């Protein structure tokens, strides 16, 4: 799905949300309506088609059903009010509110620069850290990093981030981010993101020995599932990640850079695969 701030019609947002959920898991209009607390299994389908509208009451239900958080909630409510308002001053007011939120929390989609941006942990960390240290030299920035990085590597990262438009250097030499968040487009960028994720997971393993429990949170749980259960858990993980992004976007006067890894992966093969292997061996 597109970021919520790229929508101006909530009917299309609901339609895209449903289609994305339907594409990645077992999901129906009936289930969507049930999660949102509607008795009619067709109500949300009619809304998605523009044949019905949300009200001030029902839009609050949709906030919870779609897992919206932080600025997403404000934008969604402004979008519903904008869509339902009659032409005039009130409609213009809601549109301005949407534009203000969209400008503040705009998400930059990385395309051709993704390979370099996601090449390890250094560029994302430098992008976050440099604006927090106005006037700092590359060497000073390097010393603030928990993991090994040289002053030359910081300087190279700053040059790339500035050239690619992720950072902007002010006249006083201080850096500022051009947009809040960075994500990768799907086309041809998956391997770049996977490479960074592998390196980040390695750093997460090292953090167990390097930092005390008061400075890191590492936990896990092992459980048995079926496919439907797995898909529901994956949806909860996605919703959790969105909420974290919204919380971070609202943070002021940050003083440290953290990395959050969320992993959900199999520890065994499916039992039916084992049975198939046994049957194949017995038939030989």
PDB file of C-alpha atoms in Angstrom:
ATOM      1  CA  UNK A   1       0.000   0.000   0.000  1.00  0.00           C
ATOM      2  CA  UNK A   2       0.949   3.608  -0.466  1.00  0.00           C
ATOM      3  CA  UNK A   3       1.659   5.664   2.674  1.00  0.00           C
ATOM      4  CA  UNK A   4      -1.582   7.029   4.107  1.00  0.00           C
ATOM      5  CA  UNK A   5      -0.508  10.623   3.412  1.00  0.00           C
ATOM      6  CA  UNK A   6      -0.665   9.911  -0.333  1.00  0.00           C
ATOM      7  CA  UNK A   7      -4.450   9.398  -0.121  1.00  0.00           C
ATOM      8  CA  UNK A   8      -7.046  12.140  -0.242  1.00  0.00           C
ATOM      9  CA  UNK A   9     -10.107   9.867  -0.517  1.00  0.00           C
ATOM     10  CA  UNK A  10     -10.651   7.482   2.389  1.00  0.00           C
ATOM     11  CA  UNK A  11     -12.827   5.225   0.217  1.00  0.00           C
ATOM     12  CA  UNK A  12      -9.769   4.350  -1.888  1.00  0.00           C
ATOM     13  CA  UNK A  13      -7.646   3.863   1.244  1.00  0.00           C
ATOM     14  CA  UNK A  14     -10.095   1.315   2.646  1.00  0.00           C
ATOM     15  CA  UNK A  15     -10.273  -0.442  -0.734  1.00  0.00           C
ATOM     16  CA  UNK A  16      -6.463  -0.665  -0.998  1.00  0.00           C
ATOM     17  CA  UNK A  17      -6.145  -1.772   2.628  1.00  0.00           C
ATOM     18  CA  UNK A  18      -8.604  -4.600   2.038  1.00  0.00           C
ATOM     19  CA  UNK A  19      -6.925  -5.701  -1.206  1.00  0.00           C
ATOM     20  CA  UNK A  20      -3.484  -5.680   0.430  1.00  0.00           C
ATOM     21  CA  UNK A  21      -4.726  -7.815   3.322  1.00  0.00           C
ATOM     22  CA  UNK A  22      -6.538 -10.108   0.898  1.00  0.00           C
ATOM     23  CA  UNK A  23      -3.377 -10.496  -1.179  1.00  0.00           C
ATOM     24  CA  UNK A  24      -1.155 -11.444   1.747  1.00  0.00           C
ATOM     25  CA  UNK A  25      -3.533 -13.516   3.874  1.00  0.00           C
ATOM     26  CA  UNK A  26      -6.979 -15.031   4.207  1.00  0.00           C
ATOM     27  CA  UNK A  27      -9.218 -12.001   4.630  1.00  0.00           C
ATOM     28  CA  UNK A  28     -12.819 -11.195   3.734  1.00  0.00           C
ATOM     29  CA  UNK A  29     -15.193  -8.250   3.926  1.00  0.00           C
ATOM     30  CA  UNK A  30     -17.099 -10.165   6.593  1.00  0.00           C
ATOM     31  CA  UNK A  31     -13.956 -10.532   8.729  1.00  0.00           C
ATOM     32  CA  UNK A  32     -13.016  -6.880   8.124  1.00  0.00           C
ATOM     33  CA  UNK A  33     -16.472  -5.756   9.258  1.00  0.00           C
ATOM     34  CA  UNK A  34     -16.316  -8.011  12.313  1.00  0.00           C
ATOM     35  CA  UNK A  35     -12.924  -6.616  13.379  1.00  0.00           C
ATOM     36  CA  UNK A  36     -14.290  -3.073  12.969  1.00  0.00           C
ATOM     37  CA  UNK A  37     -17.417  -3.896  14.981  1.00  0.00           C
ATOM     38  CA  UNK A  38     -20.019  -3.623  12.192  1.00  0.00           C
ATOM     39  CA  UNK A  39     -22.970  -6.000  12.051  1.00  0.00           C
ATOM     40  CA  UNK A  40     -23.371  -5.735   8.278  1.00  0.00           C
ATOM     41  CA  UNK A  41     -20.786  -7.836   6.384  1.00  0.00           C
ATOM     42  CA  UNK A  42     -21.204  -5.660   3.271  1.00  0.00           C
ATOM     43  CA  UNK A  43     -20.989  -2.191   4.841  1.00  0.00           C
ATOM     44  CA  UNK A  44     -17.254  -1.689   4.378  1.00  0.00           C
ATOM     45  CA  UNK A  45     -17.382  -3.010   0.824  1.00  0.00           C
ATOM     46  CA  UNK A  46     -19.993  -0.351   0.033  1.00  0.00           C
ATOM     47  CA  UNK A  47     -17.766   2.278   1.666  1.00  0.00           C
ATOM     48  CA  UNK A  48     -14.785   1.147  -0.408  1.00  0.00           C
ATOM     49  CA  UNK A  49     -16.910   1.548  -3.536  1.00  0.00           C
ATOM     50  CA  UNK A  50     -17.979   5.064  -2.559  1.00  0.00           C
ATOM     51  CA  UNK A  51     -21.603   3.972  -2.131  1.00  0.00           C
ATOM     52  CA  UNK A  52     -21.596   4.715   1.593  1.00  0.00           C
ATOM     53  CA  UNK A  53     -19.662   7.008   3.933  1.00  0.00           C
ATOM     54  CA  UNK A  54     -18.097   6.715   7.360  1.00  0.00           C
ATOM     55  CA  UNK A  55     -19.410   8.844  10.201  1.00  0.00           C
ATOM     56  CA  UNK A  56     -17.551  10.431  13.119  1.00  0.00           C
ATOM     57  CA  UNK A  57     -18.394   7.345  15.169  1.00  0.00           C
ATOM     58  CA  UNK A  58     -17.550   4.705  12.599  1.00  0.00           C
ATOM     59  CA  UNK A  59     -14.266   6.327  11.602  1.00  0.00           C
ATOM     60  CA  UNK A  60     -13.000   5.716  15.158  1.00  0.00           C
ATOM     61  CA  UNK A  61     -13.770   2.026  14.703  1.00  0.00           C
ATOM     62  CA  UNK A  62     -11.804   2.017  11.464  1.00  0.00           C
ATOM     63  CA  UNK A  63      -8.786   3.558  13.185  1.00  0.00           C
ATOM     64  CA  UNK A  64      -8.575   0.518  15.458  1.00  0.00           C
ATOM     65  CA  UNK A  65      -9.493  -2.012  12.775  1.00  0.00           C
ATOM     66  CA  UNK A  66      -6.758  -0.764  10.426  1.00  0.00           C
ATOM     67  CA  UNK A  67      -4.152  -0.409  13.170  1.00  0.00           C
ATOM     68  CA  UNK A  68      -3.558   3.292  12.599  1.00  0.00           C
ATOM     69  CA  UNK A  69      -1.397   5.150  15.120  1.00  0.00           C
ATOM     70  CA  UNK A  70       0.150   8.564  15.741  1.00  0.00           C
ATOM     71  CA  UNK A  71      -0.103  10.993  12.856  1.00  0.00           C
ATOM     72  CA  UNK A  72      -1.948   8.357  10.792  1.00  0.00           C
ATOM     73  CA  UNK A  73      -4.969   8.730  13.068  1.00  0.00           C
ATOM     74  CA  UNK A  74      -5.031  12.513  12.670  1.00  0.00           C
ATOM     75  CA  UNK A  75      -4.626  12.271   8.907  1.00  0.00           C
ATOM     76  CA  UNK A  76      -7.328   9.617   8.564  1.00  0.00           C
ATOM     77  CA  UNK A  77      -9.870  11.606  10.580  1.00  0.00           C
ATOM     78  CA  UNK A  78      -9.108  14.773   8.629  1.00  0.00           C
ATOM     79  CA  UNK A  79      -9.510  12.791   5.391  1.00  0.00           C
ATOM     80  CA  UNK A  80     -12.897  11.402   6.463  1.00  0.00           C
ATOM     81  CA  UNK A  81     -14.100  14.860   7.496  1.00  0.00           C
ATOM     82  CA  UNK A  82     -12.812  16.286   4.216  1.00  0.00           C
ATOM     83  CA  UNK A  83     -14.584  13.621   2.188  1.00  0.00           C
ATOM     84  CA  UNK A  84     -17.867  14.064   4.029  1.00  0.00           C
ATOM     85  CA  UNK A  85     -17.855  17.875   4.213  1.00  0.00           C
ATOM     86  CA  UNK A  86     -19.826  19.949   1.754  1.00  0.00           C
ATOM     87  CA  UNK A  87     -18.001  22.337  -0.519  1.00  0.00           C
ATOM     88  CA  UNK A  88     -16.957  25.460   1.307  1.00  0.00           C
ATOM     89  CA  UNK A  89     -14.820  26.730   4.134  1.00  0.00           C
ATOM     90  CA  UNK A  90     -15.011  23.568   6.278  1.00  0.00           C
ATOM     91  CA  UNK A  91     -13.885  21.364   3.413  1.00  0.00           C
ATOM     92  CA  UNK A  92     -10.939  23.685   2.740  1.00  0.00           C
ATOM     93  CA  UNK A  93      -9.993  23.587   6.428  1.00  0.00           C
ATOM     94  CA  UNK A  94      -9.795  19.793   6.482  1.00  0.00           C
ATOM     95  CA  UNK A  95      -7.805  19.756   3.252  1.00  0.00           C
ATOM     96  CA  UNK A  96      -5.252  22.169   4.735  1.00  0.00           C
ATOM     97  CA  UNK A  97      -4.976  19.958   7.806  1.00  0.00           C
ATOM     98  CA  UNK A  98      -4.281  16.944   5.613  1.00  0.00           C
ATOM     99  CA  UNK A  99      -1.659  18.826   3.617  1.00  0.00           C
ATOM    100  CA  UNK A 100       0.084  19.981   6.778  1.00  0.00           C
ATOM    101  CA  UNK A 101       0.308  16.436   8.164  1.00  0.00           C
ATOM    102  CA  UNK A 102       1.413  15.031   4.804  1.00  0.00           C
ATOM    103  CA  UNK A 103       4.216  17.576   4.520  1.00  0.00           C
ATOM    104  CA  UNK A 104       5.444  16.914   8.064  1.00  0.00           C
ATOM    105  CA  UNK A 105       5.387  13.122   7.864  1.00  0.00           C
ATOM    106  CA  UNK A 106       6.047  12.548   4.194  1.00  0.00           C
ATOM    107  CA  UNK A 107       7.745   9.240   3.425  1.00  0.00           C
ATOM    108  CA  UNK A 108      10.581   9.258   0.925  1.00  0.00           C
ATOM    109  CA  UNK A 109      10.578   6.257  -1.395  1.00  0.00           C
ATOM    110  CA  UNK A 110      14.069   5.214  -2.356  1.00  0.00           C
ATOM    111  CA  UNK A 111      14.530   3.915  -5.878  1.00  0.00           C
ATOM    112  CA  UNK A 112      17.919   3.971  -7.614  1.00  0.00           C
ATOM    113  CA  UNK A 113      19.739   5.028  -4.419  1.00  0.00           C
ATOM    114  CA  UNK A 114      18.306   2.096  -2.404  1.00  0.00           C
ATOM    115  CA  UNK A 115      21.197  -0.255  -3.082  1.00  0.00           C
ATOM    116  CA  UNK A 116      23.717   2.188  -1.647  1.00  0.00           C
ATOM    117  CA  UNK A 117      21.479   3.491   1.124  1.00  0.00           C
ATOM    118  CA  UNK A 118      20.712   0.015   2.457  1.00  0.00           C
ATOM    119  CA  UNK A 119      24.302  -1.219   2.096  1.00  0.00           C
ATOM    120  CA  UNK A 120      24.820  -1.984   5.779  1.00  0.00           C
ATOM    121  CA  UNK A 121      23.960  -0.051   8.928  1.00  0.00           C
ATOM    122  CA  UNK A 122      26.105   3.042   8.407  1.00  0.00           C
ATOM    123  CA  UNK A 123      23.982   5.261   6.130  1.00  0.00           C
ATOM    124  CA  UNK A 124      20.746   4.941   8.170  1.00  0.00           C
ATOM    125  CA  UNK A 125      22.623   5.643  11.417  1.00  0.00           C
ATOM    126  CA  UNK A 126      24.583   8.610  10.048  1.00  0.00           C
ATOM    127  CA  UNK A 127      21.383  10.040   8.579  1.00  0.00           C
ATOM    128  CA  UNK A 128      19.777   9.973  12.024  1.00  0.00           C
ATOM    129  CA  UNK A 129      22.863  11.025  14.008  1.00  0.00           C
ATOM    130  CA  UNK A 130      24.280  13.917  11.956  1.00  0.00           C
ATOM    131  CA  UNK A 131      21.303  16.287  12.532  1.00  0.00           C
ATOM    132  CA  UNK A 132      21.553  15.570  16.273  1.00  0.00           C
ATOM    133  CA  UNK A 133      25.178  16.798  16.329  1.00  0.00           C
ATOM    134  CA  UNK A 134      25.208  20.211  14.605  1.00  0.00           C
ATOM    135  CA  UNK A 135      28.726  21.312  13.740  1.00  0.00           C
ATOM    136  CA  UNK A 136      30.271  17.931  14.570  1.00  0.00           C
ATOM    137  CA  UNK A 137      33.155  16.614  12.486  1.00  0.00           C
ATOM    138  CA  UNK A 138      33.013  13.182  10.807  1.00  0.00           C
ATOM    139  CA  UNK A 139      35.447  11.951  13.450  1.00  0.00           C
ATOM    140  CA  UNK A 140      33.187  13.108  16.281  1.00  0.00           C
ATOM    141  CA  UNK A 141      30.193  11.432  14.653  1.00  0.00           C
ATOM    142  CA  UNK A 142      32.208   8.222  14.238  1.00  0.00           C
ATOM    143  CA  UNK A 143      33.082   8.171  17.960  1.00  0.00           C
ATOM    144  CA  UNK A 144      29.393   8.310  18.872  1.00  0.00           C
ATOM    145  CA  UNK A 145      28.657   5.078  16.999  1.00  0.00           C
ATOM    146  CA  UNK A 146      28.669   1.846  19.023  1.00  0.00           C
ATOM    147  CA  UNK A 147      29.971  -0.121  16.052  1.00  0.00           C
ATOM    148  CA  UNK A 148      33.201   0.434  14.131  1.00  0.00           C
ATOM    149  CA  UNK A 149      33.124   3.207  11.545  1.00  0.00           C
ATOM    150  CA  UNK A 150      35.942   5.524  10.542  1.00  0.00           C
ATOM    151  CA  UNK A 151      35.844   9.288  10.064  1.00  0.00           C
ATOM    152  CA  UNK A 152      36.445   8.716   6.340  1.00  0.00           C
ATOM    153  CA  UNK A 153      33.430   6.398   6.157  1.00  0.00           C
ATOM    154  CA  UNK A 154      31.269   8.967   7.923  1.00  0.00           C
ATOM    155  CA  UNK A 155      32.436  11.655   5.494  1.00  0.00           C
ATOM    156  CA  UNK A 156      31.632   9.356   2.555  1.00  0.00           C
ATOM    157  CA  UNK A 157      28.192   8.593   4.002  1.00  0.00           C
ATOM    158  CA  UNK A 158      27.444  12.292   4.540  1.00  0.00           C
ATOM    159  CA  UNK A 159      28.436  13.026   0.946  1.00  0.00           C
ATOM    160  CA  UNK A 160      26.138  10.299  -0.381  1.00  0.00           C
ATOM    161  CA  UNK A 161      23.207  11.233   1.868  1.00  0.00           C
ATOM    162  CA  UNK A 162      23.492  14.886   0.856  1.00  0.00           C
ATOM    163  CA  UNK A 163      23.868  14.125  -2.852  1.00  0.00           C
ATOM    164  CA  UNK A 164      20.937  11.681  -2.793  1.00  0.00           C
ATOM    165  CA  UNK A 165      18.746  14.213  -1.003  1.00  0.00           C
ATOM    166  CA  UNK A 166      18.347  12.416   2.322  1.00  0.00           C
ATOM    167  CA  UNK A 167      20.213  15.154   4.200  1.00  0.00           C
ATOM    168  CA  UNK A 168      20.553  18.859   3.525  1.00  0.00           C
ATOM    169  CA  UNK A 169      23.523  20.901   4.739  1.00  0.00           C
ATOM    170  CA  UNK A 170      22.622  24.321   6.103  1.00  0.00           C
ATOM    171  CA  UNK A 171      24.747  27.436   5.679  1.00  0.00           C
ATOM    172  CA  UNK A 172      26.094  26.983   9.217  1.00  0.00           C
ATOM    173  CA  UNK A 173      27.352  23.500   8.364  1.00  0.00           C
ATOM    174  CA  UNK A 174      24.664  21.642  10.323  1.00  0.00           C
ATOM    175  CA  UNK A 175      22.679  18.846   8.689  1.00  0.00           C
ATOM    176  CA  UNK A 176      18.924  18.313   8.654  1.00  0.00           C
ATOM    177  CA  UNK A 177      16.791  15.521   7.262  1.00  0.00           C
ATOM    178  CA  UNK A 178      14.771  16.374   4.183  1.00  0.00           C
ATOM    179  CA  UNK A 179      11.993  13.941   5.154  1.00  0.00           C
ATOM    180  CA  UNK A 180      11.219  11.927   8.253  1.00  0.00           C
ATOM    181  CA  UNK A 181      11.187   8.337   7.001  1.00  0.00           C
ATOM    182  CA  UNK A 182      12.872   6.275   4.308  1.00  0.00           C
ATOM    183  CA  UNK A 183      11.492   3.110   2.740  1.00  0.00           C
ATOM    184  CA  UNK A 184      12.351   1.075  -0.336  1.00  0.00           C
ATOM    185  CA  UNK A 185      10.203   0.555  -3.389  1.00  0.00           C
ATOM    186  CA  UNK A 186       9.551  -3.067  -4.292  1.00  0.00           C
ATOM    187  CA  UNK A 187      10.976  -3.132  -7.795  1.00  0.00           C
ATOM    188  CA  UNK A 188      14.430  -4.667  -7.767  1.00  0.00           C
ATOM    189  CA  UNK A 189      15.294  -3.476  -4.242  1.00  0.00           C
ATOM    190  CA  UNK A 190      14.501  -6.541  -2.144  1.00  0.00           C
ATOM    191  CA  UNK A 191      18.041  -7.910  -2.173  1.00  0.00           C
ATOM    192  CA  UNK A 192      19.474  -4.578  -0.972  1.00  0.00           C
ATOM    193  CA  UNK A 193      17.102  -4.512   1.984  1.00  0.00           C
ATOM    194  CA  UNK A 194      17.780  -8.181   2.757  1.00  0.00           C
ATOM    195  CA  UNK A 195      21.522  -7.530   2.860  1.00  0.00           C
ATOM    196  CA  UNK A 196      21.085  -4.763   5.422  1.00  0.00           C
ATOM    197  CA  UNK A 197      18.714  -6.889   7.488  1.00  0.00           C
ATOM    198  CA  UNK A 198      21.310  -9.665   7.696  1.00  0.00           C
ATOM    199  CA  UNK A 199      23.930  -7.229   8.979  1.00  0.00           C
ATOM    200  CA  UNK A 200      21.507  -5.664  11.445  1.00  0.00           C
ATOM    201  CA  UNK A 201      20.599  -9.101  12.812  1.00  0.00           C
ATOM    202  CA  UNK A 202      24.305  -9.764  13.310  1.00  0.00           C
ATOM    203  CA  UNK A 203      24.619  -6.576  15.341  1.00  0.00           C
ATOM    204  CA  UNK A 204      21.568  -7.636  17.361  1.00  0.00           C
ATOM    205  CA  UNK A 205      23.335 -10.895  18.269  1.00  0.00           C
ATOM    206  CA  UNK A 206      26.419  -8.968  19.395  1.00  0.00           C
ATOM    207  CA  UNK A 207      24.293  -6.627  21.525  1.00  0.00           C
ATOM    208  CA  UNK A 208      23.434  -9.495  23.897  1.00  0.00           C
ATOM    209  CA  UNK A 209      27.032  -9.531  25.145  1.00  0.00           C
ATOM    210  CA  UNK A 210      27.907  -5.872  24.597  1.00  0.00           C
ATOM    211  CA  UNK A 211      25.051  -4.174  26.451  1.00  0.00           C
ATOM    212  CA  UNK A 212      23.269  -4.761  29.721  1.00  0.00           C
ATOM    213  CA  UNK A 213      19.546  -5.548  29.971  1.00  0.00           C
ATOM    214  CA  UNK A 214      18.837  -1.926  30.908  1.00  0.00           C
ATOM    215  CA  UNK A 215      20.050  -0.794  27.457  1.00  0.00           C
ATOM    216  CA  UNK A 216      18.666  -3.517  25.215  1.00  0.00           C
ATOM    217  CA  UNK A 217      15.560  -5.667  25.040  1.00  0.00           C
ATOM    218  CA  UNK A 218      16.016  -9.132  23.591  1.00  0.00           C
ATOM    219  CA  UNK A 219      13.262 -11.679  24.062  1.00  0.00           C
ATOM    220  CA  UNK A 220      11.570 -14.463  22.186  1.00  0.00           C
ATOM    221  CA  UNK A 221       8.954 -17.188  22.300  1.00  0.00           C
ATOM    222  CA  UNK A 222       8.696 -20.543  20.526  1.00  0.00           C
ATOM    223  CA  UNK A 223       5.229 -21.811  19.602  1.00  0.00           C
ATOM    224  CA  UNK A 224       3.282 -24.159  17.338  1.00  0.00           C
ATOM    225  CA  UNK A 225       1.032 -22.661  14.633  1.00  0.00           C
ATOM    226  CA  UNK A 226      -0.938 -23.441  11.506  1.00  0.00           C
ATOM    227  CA  UNK A 227      -0.989 -21.249   8.394  1.00  0.00           C
ATOM    228  CA  UNK A 228      -3.970 -19.166   9.481  1.00  0.00           C
ATOM    229  CA  UNK A 229      -2.383 -18.526  12.886  1.00  0.00           C
ATOM    230  CA  UNK A 230       0.925 -17.541  11.250  1.00  0.00           C
ATOM    231  CA  UNK A 231      -0.818 -15.030   8.977  1.00  0.00           C
ATOM    232  CA  UNK A 232      -2.647 -13.447  11.916  1.00  0.00           C
ATOM    233  CA  UNK A 233       0.633 -13.109  13.845  1.00  0.00           C
ATOM    234  CA  UNK A 234       2.357 -11.596  10.794  1.00  0.00           C
ATOM    235  CA  UNK A 235      -0.442  -9.023  10.545  1.00  0.00           C
ATOM    236  CA  UNK A 236       0.026  -8.104  14.204  1.00  0.00           C
ATOM    237  CA  UNK A 237       3.766  -7.690  13.639  1.00  0.00           C
ATOM    238  CA  UNK A 238       3.096  -5.354  10.704  1.00  0.00           C
ATOM    239  CA  UNK A 239       0.658  -3.314  12.794  1.00  0.00           C
ATOM    240  CA  UNK A 240       3.175  -3.145  15.644  1.00  0.00           C
ATOM    241  CA  UNK A 241       5.900  -1.877  13.306  1.00  0.00           C
ATOM    242  CA  UNK A 242       3.582   0.860  12.019  1.00  0.00           C
ATOM    243  CA  UNK A 243       2.837   1.969  15.556  1.00  0.00           C
ATOM    244  CA  UNK A 244       6.564   2.147  16.363  1.00  0.00           C
ATOM    245  CA  UNK A 245       7.140   4.366  13.312  1.00  0.00           C
ATOM    246  CA  UNK A 246       4.311   6.655  14.393  1.00  0.00           C
ATOM    247  CA  UNK A 247       5.688   6.890  17.947  1.00  0.00           C
ATOM    248  CA  UNK A 248       9.179   7.717  16.669  1.00  0.00           C
ATOM    249  CA  UNK A 249       7.782  10.359  14.329  1.00  0.00           C
ATOM    250  CA  UNK A 250       6.279  12.157  17.316  1.00  0.00           C
ATOM    251  CA  UNK A 251       9.489  12.053  19.375  1.00  0.00           C
ATOM    252  CA  UNK A 252      11.178  15.369  20.172  1.00  0.00           C
ATOM    253  CA  UNK A 253      14.766  16.061  21.268  1.00  0.00           C
ATOM    254  CA  UNK A 254      16.019  12.518  20.617  1.00  0.00           C
ATOM    255  CA  UNK A 255      19.435  11.773  22.148  1.00  0.00           C
ATOM    256  CA  UNK A 256      20.283   8.273  20.924  1.00  0.00           C
ATOM    257  CA  UNK A 257      19.894   6.004  17.870  1.00  0.00           C
ATOM    258  CA  UNK A 258      18.317   2.564  18.296  1.00  0.00           C
ATOM    259  CA  UNK A 259      17.592  -0.283  15.889  1.00  0.00           C
ATOM    260  CA  UNK A 260      14.517  -2.504  16.277  1.00  0.00           C
ATOM    261  CA  UNK A 261      14.608  -5.931  14.625  1.00  0.00           C
ATOM    262  CA  UNK A 262      11.433  -8.033  14.498  1.00  0.00           C
ATOM    263  CA  UNK A 263      11.881 -11.628  13.362  1.00  0.00           C
ATOM    264  CA  UNK A 264       9.306 -14.346  12.795  1.00  0.00           C
ATOM    265  CA  UNK A 265      10.713 -17.485  11.197  1.00  0.00           C
ATOM    266  CA  UNK A 266      10.169 -21.289  11.170  1.00  0.00           C
ATOM    267  CA  UNK A 267      12.144 -23.599  13.465  1.00  0.00           C
ATOM    268  CA  UNK A 268      10.878 -26.839  11.877  1.00  0.00           C
ATOM    269  CA  UNK A 269       9.562 -28.041   8.542  1.00  0.00           C
ATOM    270  CA  UNK A 270       5.826 -28.661   8.193  1.00  0.00           C
ATOM    271  CA  UNK A 271       4.728 -32.038   9.542  1.00  0.00           C
ATOM    272  CA  UNK A 272       2.956 -32.921   6.301  1.00  0.00           C
ATOM    273  CA  UNK A 273       6.281 -32.487   4.479  1.00  0.00           C
ATOM    274  CA  UNK A 274       7.802 -35.042   6.822  1.00  0.00           C
ATOM    275  CA  UNK A 275       4.960 -37.468   6.133  1.00  0.00           C
ATOM    276  CA  UNK A 276       5.410 -36.972   2.382  1.00  0.00           C
ATOM    277  CA  UNK A 277       9.116 -37.756   2.724  1.00  0.00           C
ATOM    278  CA  UNK A 278       8.356 -40.932   4.701  1.00  0.00           C
ATOM    279  CA  UNK A 279       5.796 -42.078   2.160  1.00  0.00           C
ATOM    280  CA  UNK A 280       8.173 -41.451  -0.718  1.00  0.00           C
ATOM    281  CA  UNK A 281      10.925 -43.449   1.022  1.00  0.00           C
ATOM    282  CA  UNK A 282       8.575 -46.364   1.771  1.00  0.00           C
ATOM    283  CA  UNK A 283       7.403 -46.526  -1.833  1.00  0.00           C
ATOM    284  CA  UNK A 284      10.938 -46.851  -3.226  1.00  0.00           C
TER     285      UNK A 284
END
